[in-house]
Coordinates of N, CA and C in Angstrom, one line a residue:
Chain X
X1 N -77.5 -146.1 68.6 CA -78.7 -146.9 68.9 C -79.9 -146.0 68.8
X2 N -81.0 -146.6 68.2 CA -82.2 -145.8 68.1 C -82.9 -145.8 69.4
X3 N -83.7 -144.8 69.7 CA -84.4 -144.7 70.9 C -85.1 -143.4 71.1
X4 N -85.7 -143.2 72.3 CA -86.4 -142.0 72.7 C -85.6 -141.4 73.9
X5 N -85.3 -140.1 73.7 CA -84.6 -139.4 74.8 C -85.5 -138.3 75.4
X6 N -85.7 -138.4 76.7 CA -86.5 -137.4 77.4 C -85.5 -136.6 78.3
X7 N -85.7 -135.3 78.3 CA -84.9 -134.5 79.2 C -85.7 -133.3 79.7
X8 N -85.4 -132.8 80.9 CA -84.4 -133.4 81.8 C -85.0 -134.6 82.5
X9 N -84.2 -135.3 83.3 CA -84.7 -136.5 84.1 C -85.5 -136.0 85.3
X10 N -85.1 -134.9 85.9 CA -85.8 -134.3 87.0 C -86.0 -132.9 86.7
X11 N -87.1 -132.4 87.1 CA -87.5 -131.0 86.9 C -88.3 -130.4 88.0
X12 N -87.9 -129.2 88.5 CA -88.6 -128.6 89.6 C -89.3 -127.3 89.0
X13 N -90.5 -127.1 89.4 CA -91.3 -126.0 88.9 C -91.8 -125.2 90.1
X14 N -91.7 -123.9 90.0 CA -92.4 -123.1 91.0 C -93.8 -122.8 90.6
X15 N -94.6 -122.5 91.6 CA -96.0 -122.2 91.4 C -96.1 -121.1 90.3
X16 N -97.0 -121.3 89.3 CA -97.3 -120.3 88.3 C -96.3 -120.3 87.1
X17 N -95.4 -121.2 87.1 CA -94.4 -121.2 86.0 C -94.9 -122.2 85.0
X18 N -94.5 -121.9 83.7 CA -94.7 -122.9 82.7 C -93.3 -123.6 82.5
X19 N -93.4 -124.9 82.3 CA -92.1 -125.7 82.0 C -92.3 -126.6 80.8
X20 N -91.2 -126.8 80.1 CA -91.3 -127.6 78.9 C -90.5 -128.9 79.0
X21 N -91.1 -130.0 78.8 CA -90.4 -131.3 78.8 C -90.0 -131.7 77.4
X22 N -88.8 -132.1 77.2 CA -88.3 -132.5 75.9 C -88.5 -134.0 75.6
X23 N -88.8 -134.3 74.3 CA -88.9 -135.7 73.9 C -88.4 -135.7 72.4
X24 N -87.3 -136.5 72.2 CA -86.8 -136.6 70.9 C -86.6 -138.1 70.6
X25 N -87.0 -138.5 69.3 CA -86.8 -139.9 68.9 C -86.1 -140.0 67.6
X26 N -85.2 -141.0 67.5 CA -84.5 -141.2 66.2 C -84.9 -142.6 65.6
X27 N -86.1 -143.0 65.9 CA -86.6 -144.3 65.4 C -87.4 -144.2 64.1
X28 N -87.5 -142.9 63.6 CA -88.3 -142.7 62.4 C -89.8 -143.1 62.6
X29 N -90.2 -142.9 63.8 CA -91.6 -143.3 64.1 C -92.5 -142.1 63.7
X30 N -93.7 -142.4 63.2 CA -94.7 -141.4 62.8 C -95.4 -140.8 64.0
X31 N -95.8 -141.7 64.9 CA -96.7 -141.3 66.0 C -95.9 -141.1 67.3
X32 N -96.3 -140.1 68.1 CA -95.7 -139.9 69.4 C -96.8 -139.6 70.4
X33 N -96.5 -139.8 71.7 CA -97.5 -139.8 72.7 C -96.9 -139.2 74.0
X34 N -97.7 -138.5 74.8 CA -97.3 -138.2 76.2 C -98.3 -138.8 77.2
X35 N -97.7 -139.5 78.2 CA -98.5 -140.0 79.3 C -98.0 -139.4 80.6
X36 N -99.0 -139.4 81.5 CA -98.7 -139.0 82.9 C -98.9 -140.2 83.8
X37 N -98.0 -140.4 84.7 CA -98.1 -141.5 85.6 C -98.1 -141.1 87.0
X38 N -99.1 -141.5 87.7 CA -99.3 -141.2 89.2 C -99.4 -142.5 89.9
X39 N -98.9 -142.6 91.1 CA -98.9 -143.9 91.8 C -100.3 -144.5 91.9
X40 N -100.4 -145.8 91.5 CA -101.7 -146.5 91.6 C -102.6 -146.2 90.5
X41 N -102.3 -145.3 89.5 CA -103.3 -144.9 88.5 C -102.8 -145.3 87.1
X42 N -101.8 -146.1 87.0 CA -101.3 -146.4 85.7 C -100.9 -145.2 84.9
X43 N -101.0 -145.4 83.5 CA -100.6 -144.3 82.6 C -101.9 -143.7 82.0
X44 N -101.9 -142.4 82.0 CA -103.0 -141.6 81.4 C -102.5 -140.8 80.3
X45 N -103.2 -140.8 79.2 CA -102.8 -140.2 77.9 C -103.1 -138.7 78.0
X46 N -102.1 -137.9 77.7 CA -102.2 -136.4 77.7 C -102.5 -135.9 76.3
X47 N -101.6 -136.2 75.4 CA -101.7 -135.8 74.0 C -101.0 -136.8 73.1
X48 N -101.4 -136.9 71.9 CA -100.7 -137.7 70.9 C -100.7 -137.0 69.6
X49 N -99.7 -137.5 68.7 CA -99.6 -136.9 67.4 C -99.3 -138.0 66.4
X50 N -100.1 -138.0 65.4 CA -99.9 -139.1 64.4 C -99.0 -138.7 63.2
X51 N -98.9 -137.3 63.0 CA -98.0 -136.8 61.9 C -97.6 -135.4 62.3
X52 N -96.6 -135.0 61.6 CA -96.1 -133.6 61.9 C -97.2 -132.6 61.7
X53 N -97.1 -131.6 62.6 CA -98.1 -130.5 62.5 C -99.5 -130.8 62.8
X54 N -99.7 -132.0 63.5 CA -101.0 -132.4 63.9 C -100.9 -133.1 65.2
X55 N -101.9 -132.8 66.1 CA -101.9 -133.5 67.4 C -103.3 -133.5 67.9
X56 N -103.6 -134.4 68.8 CA -104.9 -134.6 69.4 C -104.8 -134.7 70.9
X57 N -105.9 -134.2 71.5 CA -106.0 -134.3 73.0 C -106.3 -135.7 73.4
X58 N -105.6 -136.1 74.5 CA -105.9 -137.4 75.2 C -107.0 -137.2 76.3
X59 N -106.9 -138.1 77.3 CA -107.9 -138.1 78.3 C -107.7 -136.9 79.3
X60 N -106.5 -136.4 79.5 CA -106.2 -135.4 80.5 C -105.4 -134.2 80.0
X61 N -105.9 -133.6 78.9 CA -105.1 -132.6 78.2 C -105.1 -131.2 78.9
X62 N -106.1 -131.0 79.8 CA -106.2 -129.7 80.4 C -105.0 -129.3 81.2
X63 N -104.5 -128.1 80.8 CA -103.3 -127.6 81.5 C -102.0 -127.9 80.8
X64 N -102.1 -128.6 79.7 CA -100.9 -129.0 79.0 C -101.0 -128.5 77.5
X65 N -99.9 -128.3 76.9 CA -99.8 -128.0 75.4 C -98.7 -128.7 74.8
X66 N -98.8 -129.0 73.5 CA -97.7 -129.7 72.8 C -97.5 -129.0 71.4
X67 N -96.5 -129.4 70.7 CA -96.2 -129.0 69.3 C -95.6 -130.2 68.6
X68 N -95.7 -130.2 67.3 CA -95.0 -131.3 66.5 C -94.6 -130.7 65.2
X69 N -93.5 -129.9 65.3 CA -93.0 -129.2 64.2 C -92.0 -130.1 63.4
X70 N -91.4 -131.1 64.1 CA -90.5 -132.0 63.4 C -91.0 -133.4 63.8
X71 N -90.7 -134.3 62.9 CA -91.1 -135.7 63.1 C -90.4 -136.3 64.4
X72 N -89.2 -135.8 64.6 CA -88.4 -136.4 65.7 C -88.7 -135.8 67.1
X73 N -89.5 -134.7 67.1 CA -89.6 -134.0 68.4 C -91.0 -133.8 68.8
X74 N -91.4 -133.9 70.1 CA -92.7 -133.7 70.5 C -92.7 -133.2 71.9
X75 N -92.3 -131.9 72.1 CA -92.2 -131.3 73.4 C -93.6 -131.1 74.1
X76 N -93.6 -131.2 75.4 CA -94.8 -131.0 76.2 C -94.6 -129.8 77.2
X77 N -95.5 -128.9 77.1 CA -95.4 -127.8 78.1 C -96.5 -128.0 79.1
X78 N -96.0 -127.9 80.4 CA -96.9 -128.0 81.5 C -97.2 -126.5 81.9
X79 N -98.4 -126.1 81.7 CA -98.7 -124.6 82.0 C -99.1 -124.4 83.4
X80 N -99.2 -123.2 83.8 CA -99.6 -122.8 85.1 C -101.1 -123.2 85.4
X81 N -101.8 -123.5 84.3 CA -103.2 -123.9 84.5 C -103.3 -125.3 85.0
X82 N -102.3 -126.1 84.9 CA -102.3 -127.5 85.5 C -102.1 -127.4 87.0
X83 N -103.1 -127.7 87.7 CA -103.1 -127.4 89.1 C -102.3 -128.4 90.0
X84 N -102.2 -129.6 89.4 CA -101.4 -130.6 90.2 C -100.4 -131.3 89.2
X85 N -99.4 -130.6 88.9 CA -98.5 -131.1 87.9 C -97.4 -132.1 88.4
X86 N -97.3 -132.3 89.7 CA -96.3 -133.2 90.2 C -96.6 -134.6 89.8
X87 N -95.7 -135.2 89.0 CA -96.0 -136.6 88.4 C -94.8 -137.0 87.6
X88 N -94.8 -138.2 87.2 CA -93.8 -138.8 86.3 C -94.4 -138.8 84.9
X89 N -93.6 -138.2 83.9 CA -94.1 -138.0 82.6 C -93.3 -138.9 81.6
X90 N -94.1 -139.6 80.8 CA -93.4 -140.5 79.9 C -93.8 -140.2 78.4
X91 N -92.8 -140.2 77.6 CA -93.0 -140.0 76.2 C -92.9 -141.3 75.5
X92 N -93.7 -141.6 74.5 CA -93.6 -142.8 73.7 C -93.8 -142.6 72.3
X93 N -93.4 -143.5 71.5 CA -93.6 -143.4 70.0 C -94.0 -144.8 69.5
X94 N -94.7 -144.8 68.4 CA -95.0 -146.0 67.6 C -94.7 -145.8 66.1
X95 N -94.4 -146.9 65.5 CA -94.0 -146.7 64.1 C -95.1 -146.1 63.3
X96 N -96.3 -146.5 63.6 CA -97.5 -145.8 63.0 C -98.6 -145.8 64.1
X97 N -99.6 -145.0 64.0 CA -100.7 -145.0 64.9 C -101.5 -146.2 64.6
X98 N -101.1 -147.3 65.1 CA -101.8 -148.5 64.6 C -101.8 -149.5 65.8
X99 N -102.9 -150.2 66.0 CA -103.1 -150.9 67.3 C -102.1 -152.0 67.5
X100 N -101.6 -152.7 66.5 CA -100.8 -153.9 66.8 C -99.3 -153.5 66.8
X101 N -98.9 -152.3 66.8 CA -97.5 -151.9 66.9 C -97.2 -151.5 68.4
X102 N -96.1 -152.0 68.8 CA -95.7 -151.7 70.2 C -95.2 -150.3 70.4
X103 N -95.4 -149.8 71.6 CA -94.9 -148.5 71.9 C -93.5 -148.6 72.5
X104 N -92.6 -147.6 72.1 CA -91.3 -147.5 72.7 C -91.4 -146.3 73.6
X105 N -90.8 -146.4 74.8 CA -90.9 -145.4 75.8 C -89.5 -144.7 76.1
X106 N -89.5 -143.5 76.4 CA -88.4 -142.8 77.0 C -88.2 -143.2 78.5
X107 N -87.2 -142.6 79.1 CA -86.9 -142.9 80.5 C -87.7 -142.1 81.5
X108 N -88.4 -141.1 81.0 CA -89.3 -140.4 81.8 C -88.7 -139.1 82.4
X109 N -89.5 -138.2 82.7 CA -89.1 -136.9 83.5 C -90.0 -136.8 84.7
X110 N -89.4 -136.7 85.8 CA -90.1 -136.5 87.1 C -90.2 -135.0 87.4
X111 N -91.4 -134.5 87.4 CA -91.7 -133.1 87.6 C -92.2 -132.9 89.0
X112 N -91.6 -132.0 89.7 CA -92.0 -131.7 91.1 C -92.3 -130.2 91.3
X113 N -93.4 -129.8 91.8 CA -93.7 -128.4 92.1 C -93.1 -128.1 93.5
X114 N -92.4 -127.0 93.5 CA -91.8 -126.6 94.8 C -92.3 -125.2 95.3
Chain V
X1 N -115.4 -148.7 73.3 CA -114.5 -148.4 74.4 C -113.7 -149.6 74.9
X2 N -112.6 -149.4 75.4 CA -111.7 -150.5 75.9 C -111.2 -150.1 77.3
X3 N -111.0 -151.2 78.1 CA -110.4 -151.0 79.4 C -109.6 -152.2 79.8
X4 N -108.8 -152.0 80.8 CA -108.0 -153.0 81.4 C -108.1 -153.0 82.9
X5 N -108.2 -154.2 83.5 CA -108.2 -154.3 84.9 C -107.1 -155.3 85.3
X6 N -106.2 -154.8 86.2 CA -105.2 -155.7 86.8 C -105.6 -156.0 88.2
X7 N -105.8 -157.2 88.5 CA -106.2 -157.6 89.8 C -105.0 -157.7 90.7
X8 N -105.0 -156.9 91.8 CA -103.9 -156.9 92.7 C -102.9 -155.8 92.4
X9 N -102.9 -154.8 93.1 CA -101.9 -153.7 92.9 C -100.5 -154.1 93.4
X10 N -100.5 -155.1 94.3 CA -99.2 -155.6 94.8 C -99.3 -157.1 94.9
X11 N -98.2 -157.7 94.4 CA -98.1 -159.2 94.5 C -96.7 -159.5 95.1
X12 N -96.7 -160.4 96.0 CA -95.4 -160.8 96.6 C -95.2 -162.3 96.5
X13 N -94.1 -162.7 96.0 CA -93.7 -164.1 95.8 C -92.3 -164.4 96.4
X14 N -92.1 -165.6 96.7 CA -90.7 -166.0 97.1 C -89.9 -166.3 95.9
X15 N -88.6 -166.1 96.0 CA -87.7 -166.4 94.9 C -87.8 -167.9 94.5
X16 N -88.0 -168.2 93.3 CA -88.2 -169.5 92.8 C -89.6 -170.0 92.7
X17 N -90.5 -169.2 93.2 CA -92.0 -169.5 93.1 C -92.6 -169.0 91.8
X18 N -93.8 -169.5 91.5 CA -94.5 -169.1 90.3 C -95.0 -167.7 90.4
X19 N -94.8 -167.0 89.3 CA -95.3 -165.6 89.2 C -96.6 -165.6 88.4
X20 N -97.7 -165.1 88.9 CA -98.9 -164.9 88.2 C -99.5 -163.5 88.4
X21 N -99.5 -162.8 87.3 CA -100.1 -161.4 87.4 C -101.3 -161.4 86.5
X22 N -102.4 -161.0 87.0 CA -103.7 -161.1 86.3 C -104.1 -159.8 85.6
X23 N -104.6 -160.0 84.4 CA -105.1 -158.9 83.5 C -106.4 -159.4 82.8
X24 N -107.4 -158.6 83.0 CA -108.6 -158.8 82.2 C -108.9 -157.5 81.5
X25 N -109.4 -157.7 80.3 CA -109.7 -156.6 79.4 C -111.1 -156.5 79.0
X26 N -111.5 -155.4 78.5 CA -112.9 -155.2 77.9 C -112.7 -154.5 76.6
X27 N -113.2 -155.1 75.5 CA -113.1 -154.5 74.2 C -114.2 -155.0 73.3
X28 N -114.7 -154.1 72.5 CA -115.9 -154.5 71.6 C -115.4 -155.1 70.3
X29 N -114.1 -155.1 70.1 CA -113.5 -155.7 68.9 C -112.3 -156.5 69.3
X30 N -111.8 -157.5 68.5 CA -110.7 -158.2 68.9 C -109.5 -157.3 69.3
X31 N -108.9 -157.6 70.4 CA -107.9 -156.7 70.9 C -106.5 -157.1 70.6
X32 N -105.6 -156.1 70.7 CA -104.2 -156.4 70.7 C -103.8 -156.2 72.2
X33 N -103.0 -157.1 72.7 CA -102.7 -157.0 74.2 C -101.2 -157.0 74.4
X34 N -100.8 -156.3 75.4 CA -99.4 -156.1 75.7 C -99.1 -156.2 77.2
X35 N -97.9 -156.6 77.5 CA -97.4 -156.5 78.9 C -96.1 -155.7 78.8
X36 N -96.0 -154.7 79.7 CA -94.8 -153.9 79.9 C -94.3 -154.1 81.3
X37 N -93.0 -153.9 81.4 CA -92.3 -153.8 82.8 C -91.7 -152.5 83.0
X38 N -91.8 -152.0 84.2 CA -91.1 -150.7 84.5 C -90.3 -150.9 85.8
X39 N -89.0 -150.6 85.7 CA -88.2 -150.5 86.9 C -88.2 -149.1 87.4
X40 N -87.8 -148.9 88.7 CA -88.0 -147.6 89.4 C -87.3 -146.5 88.6
X41 N -88.1 -145.4 88.4 CA -87.7 -144.2 87.7 C -87.2 -144.4 86.3
X42 N -87.8 -145.4 85.7 CA -87.4 -145.7 84.3 C -88.7 -145.7 83.4
X43 N -88.5 -145.8 82.1 CA -89.6 -145.9 81.2 C -90.1 -147.4 81.2
X44 N -91.1 -147.6 80.3 CA -91.6 -149.0 80.2 C -90.9 -149.7 79.1
X45 N -90.7 -151.0 79.3 CA -90.1 -151.9 78.4 C -91.1 -153.0 78.0
X46 N -91.2 -153.3 76.7 CA -92.1 -154.4 76.3 C -91.6 -155.7 76.7
X47 N -92.5 -156.5 77.4 CA -92.2 -157.9 77.7 C -92.7 -158.8 76.6
X48 N -93.9 -158.6 76.2 CA -94.5 -159.5 75.2 C -95.8 -158.8 74.6
X49 N -96.3 -159.4 73.5 CA -97.5 -158.8 72.9 C -98.3 -160.0 72.2
X50 N -99.6 -159.8 72.2 CA -100.4 -160.7 71.4 C -101.1 -159.8 70.4
X51 N -101.0 -160.2 69.1 CA -101.7 -159.5 68.0 C -102.7 -160.5 67.4
X52 N -102.1 -161.5 66.7 CA -103.0 -162.6 66.1 C -102.2 -163.9 66.2
X53 N -102.9 -165.0 65.9 CA -102.2 -166.3 65.8 C -102.2 -167.0 67.2
X54 N -101.0 -167.6 67.5 CA -100.9 -168.4 68.7 C -101.3 -167.6 69.9
X55 N -102.1 -168.2 70.8 CA -102.6 -167.5 71.9 C -101.7 -167.6 73.1
X56 N -100.7 -168.5 73.1 CA -99.7 -168.5 74.1 C -98.5 -167.7 73.6
X57 N -98.1 -166.7 74.3 CA -97.1 -165.8 73.8 C -95.9 -165.8 74.7
X58 N -94.7 -166.0 74.2 CA -93.5 -166.0 75.0 C -92.8 -164.6 74.9
X59 N -92.3 -164.2 76.0 CA -91.6 -162.9 76.0 C -90.2 -163.0 76.5
X60 N -89.7 -161.8 76.9 CA -88.3 -161.8 77.4 C -88.3 -162.2 78.9
X61 N -87.1 -162.5 79.3 CA -86.9 -162.9 80.7 C -87.7 -164.0 81.3
X62 N -88.1 -164.9 80.4 CA -88.8 -166.1 80.8 C -90.3 -166.0 81.0
X63 N -90.8 -164.8 80.7 CA -92.3 -164.6 80.9 C -93.1 -165.0 79.7
X64 N -94.3 -165.4 80.0 CA -95.2 -165.8 79.0 C -96.7 -165.4 79.4
X65 N -97.5 -165.3 78.4 CA -98.9 -164.9 78.7 C -99.8 -165.6 77.7
X66 N -101.0 -165.9 78.2 CA -102.0 -166.6 77.3 C -103.2 -165.8 77.1
X67 N -103.6 -165.6 75.9 CA -104.8 -164.9 75.5 C -106.0 -165.9 75.6
X68 N -106.9 -165.6 76.5 CA -108.1 -166.4 76.6 C -109.3 -165.5 76.3
X69 N -109.8 -165.7 75.1 CA -110.9 -164.8 74.6 C -112.2 -165.1 75.5
X70 N -112.5 -166.3 75.8 CA -113.7 -166.7 76.5 C -113.7 -166.0 77.9
X71 N -112.5 -165.8 78.5 CA -112.3 -165.3 79.8 C -111.9 -163.8 79.8
X72 N -111.8 -163.3 78.6 CA -111.2 -161.9 78.4 C -110.0 -161.6 79.3
X73 N -109.1 -162.6 79.2 CA -107.9 -162.5 80.1 C -106.6 -162.6 79.3
X74 N -105.6 -162.0 79.9 CA -104.2 -162.1 79.3 C -103.3 -162.1 80.5
X75 N -103.3 -163.2 81.3 CA -102.5 -163.2 82.5 C -101.0 -163.5 82.2
X76 N -100.2 -162.9 83.0 CA -98.7 -163.0 82.8 C -98.2 -164.0 83.8
X77 N -97.3 -165.0 83.3 CA -96.8 -165.9 84.2 C -95.3 -166.1 84.0
X78 N -94.6 -166.6 85.0 CA -93.2 -167.0 84.9 C -93.0 -168.2 85.9
X79 N -92.5 -169.3 85.5 CA -92.4 -170.5 86.4 C -91.6 -170.3 87.7
X80 N -90.6 -169.5 87.6 CA -89.7 -169.3 88.8 C -89.2 -167.9 88.9
X81 N -89.6 -167.2 89.9 CA -89.3 -165.8 90.1 C -87.8 -165.6 90.5
X82 N -87.3 -164.6 90.0 CA -85.9 -164.2 90.3 C -86.0 -162.8 91.0
X83 N -85.0 -162.5 91.8 CA -85.0 -161.2 92.5 C -85.0 -160.1 91.5
X84 N -84.4 -160.3 90.4 CA -84.4 -159.2 89.3 C -85.7 -158.9 88.7
X85 N -86.7 -159.8 89.0 CA -88.1 -159.6 88.4 C -88.9 -158.5 89.2
X86 N -88.4 -158.1 90.3 CA -89.1 -157.1 91.1 C -89.2 -155.8 90.4
X87 N -90.4 -155.4 90.1 CA -90.7 -154.3 89.2 C -92.2 -154.0 89.2
X88 N -92.6 -153.0 88.4 CA -94.0 -152.8 88.2 C -94.4 -153.3 86.8
X89 N -95.5 -154.0 86.7 CA -95.9 -154.6 85.4 C -97.3 -154.0 85.0
X90 N -97.3 -153.6 83.7 CA -98.5 -153.0 83.2 C -99.1 -153.9 82.0
X91 N -100.3 -154.1 82.1 CA -101.1 -154.7 81.0 C -101.7 -153.6 80.2
X92 N -101.7 -153.8 78.9 CA -102.3 -152.7 78.0 C -103.1 -153.3 76.8
X93 N -104.1 -152.6 76.4 CA -104.9 -153.1 75.3 C -105.0 -152.0 74.2
X94 N -105.1 -152.5 73.0 CA -105.3 -151.6 71.9 C -106.2 -152.3 70.9
X95 N -107.0 -151.5 70.1 CA -107.9 -152.2 69.2 C -107.8 -151.7 67.8
X96 N -106.6 -151.3 67.3 CA -106.4 -151.2 65.9 C -106.4 -149.8 65.4
X97 N -106.2 -149.8 64.1 CA -106.0 -148.5 63.4 C -107.3 -147.7 63.3
X98 N -107.4 -146.7 64.1 CA -108.6 -145.9 64.1 C -108.3 -144.7 65.1
X99 N -108.7 -143.6 64.6 CA -108.4 -142.4 65.5 C -109.0 -142.6 66.8
X100 N -108.2 -142.4 67.8 CA -108.7 -142.5 69.2 C -108.5 -143.8 69.8
X101 N -108.2 -144.8 69.0 CA -107.9 -146.2 69.6 C -106.5 -146.2 70.0
X102 N -106.3 -146.0 71.3 CA -104.9 -145.8 71.8 C -104.6 -147.0 72.7
X103 N -103.4 -147.1 73.1 CA -103.0 -148.0 74.2 C -103.7 -147.6 75.5
X104 N -104.5 -148.5 76.0 CA -105.1 -148.2 77.3 C -104.4 -149.1 78.3
X105 N -103.9 -148.5 79.4 CA -103.2 -149.3 80.4 C -104.0 -149.6 81.6
X106 N -103.7 -150.7 82.2 CA -104.2 -151.1 83.6 C -103.5 -150.2 84.6
X107 N -103.9 -150.4 85.9 CA -103.3 -149.6 86.9 C -102.0 -150.1 87.4
X108 N -101.5 -151.2 86.9 CA -100.2 -151.7 87.3 C -100.2 -152.6 88.4
X109 N -99.3 -153.6 88.5 CA -99.1 -154.5 89.6 C -97.6 -154.5 90.0
X110 N -97.4 -154.1 91.2 CA -96.0 -154.1 91.7 C -95.7 -155.5 92.2
X111 N -94.6 -156.1 91.6 CA -94.2 -157.5 92.0 C -93.0 -157.3 93.0
X112 N -93.2 -158.0 94.1 CA -92.1 -158.0 95.1 C -91.6 -159.5 95.2
X113 N -90.3 -159.7 95.2 CA -89.7 -161.0 95.3 C -88.9 -161.1 96.6
X114 N -89.3 -162.1 97.4 CA -88.7 -162.3 98.7 C -87.6 -163.3 98.6
X115 N -86.5 -163.1 99.2 CA -85.4 -164.1 99.2 C -85.7 -165.4 99.9

């Protein structure tokens, strides 16, 4: 079955560490996105990528980095510069970066700073 | 610029009662509108979407929504709530093919269903 796989489901980070969240899709979608979810704040866009080897900052990109070396993969690194990284992170993809196409979401990664 | 407002961060209904979750949007161009549902510790699942055509849109699990341009609204309804409908619901807007025009989400509404 086609879909988006995020791993790990739970992740714990020590202060000052970088961590990488994995996102893989086998839907043959061109565009991929990372969102951060905090209670009561909905989803906020971190980064998005329309095509391989290209990506754009979203609304809250500071302290995060991404890469898009393959169409199927869009990993997110939470760097030590992100001062409040504890949140639920969601990866999504769309067939194209086009407004009328629905987004498909992964199951999320819950990151906790310990 | 586009934005979405969901009125009521928490809504509680009795099982069998009408479900009404409110969504108002702001957009300078005709919008595309979506409702997603999220169960605890899971991703979002599409309930329904409005792109063009019929303004009353039917989705999964008995939900439907009506696009009202004059009211800039896209409220989600279900005639009879079921315990399994308890979840968080997100309204989202997008405005088409253009760099930077992304899905913008509302703050979400948590639906609680009482037995």
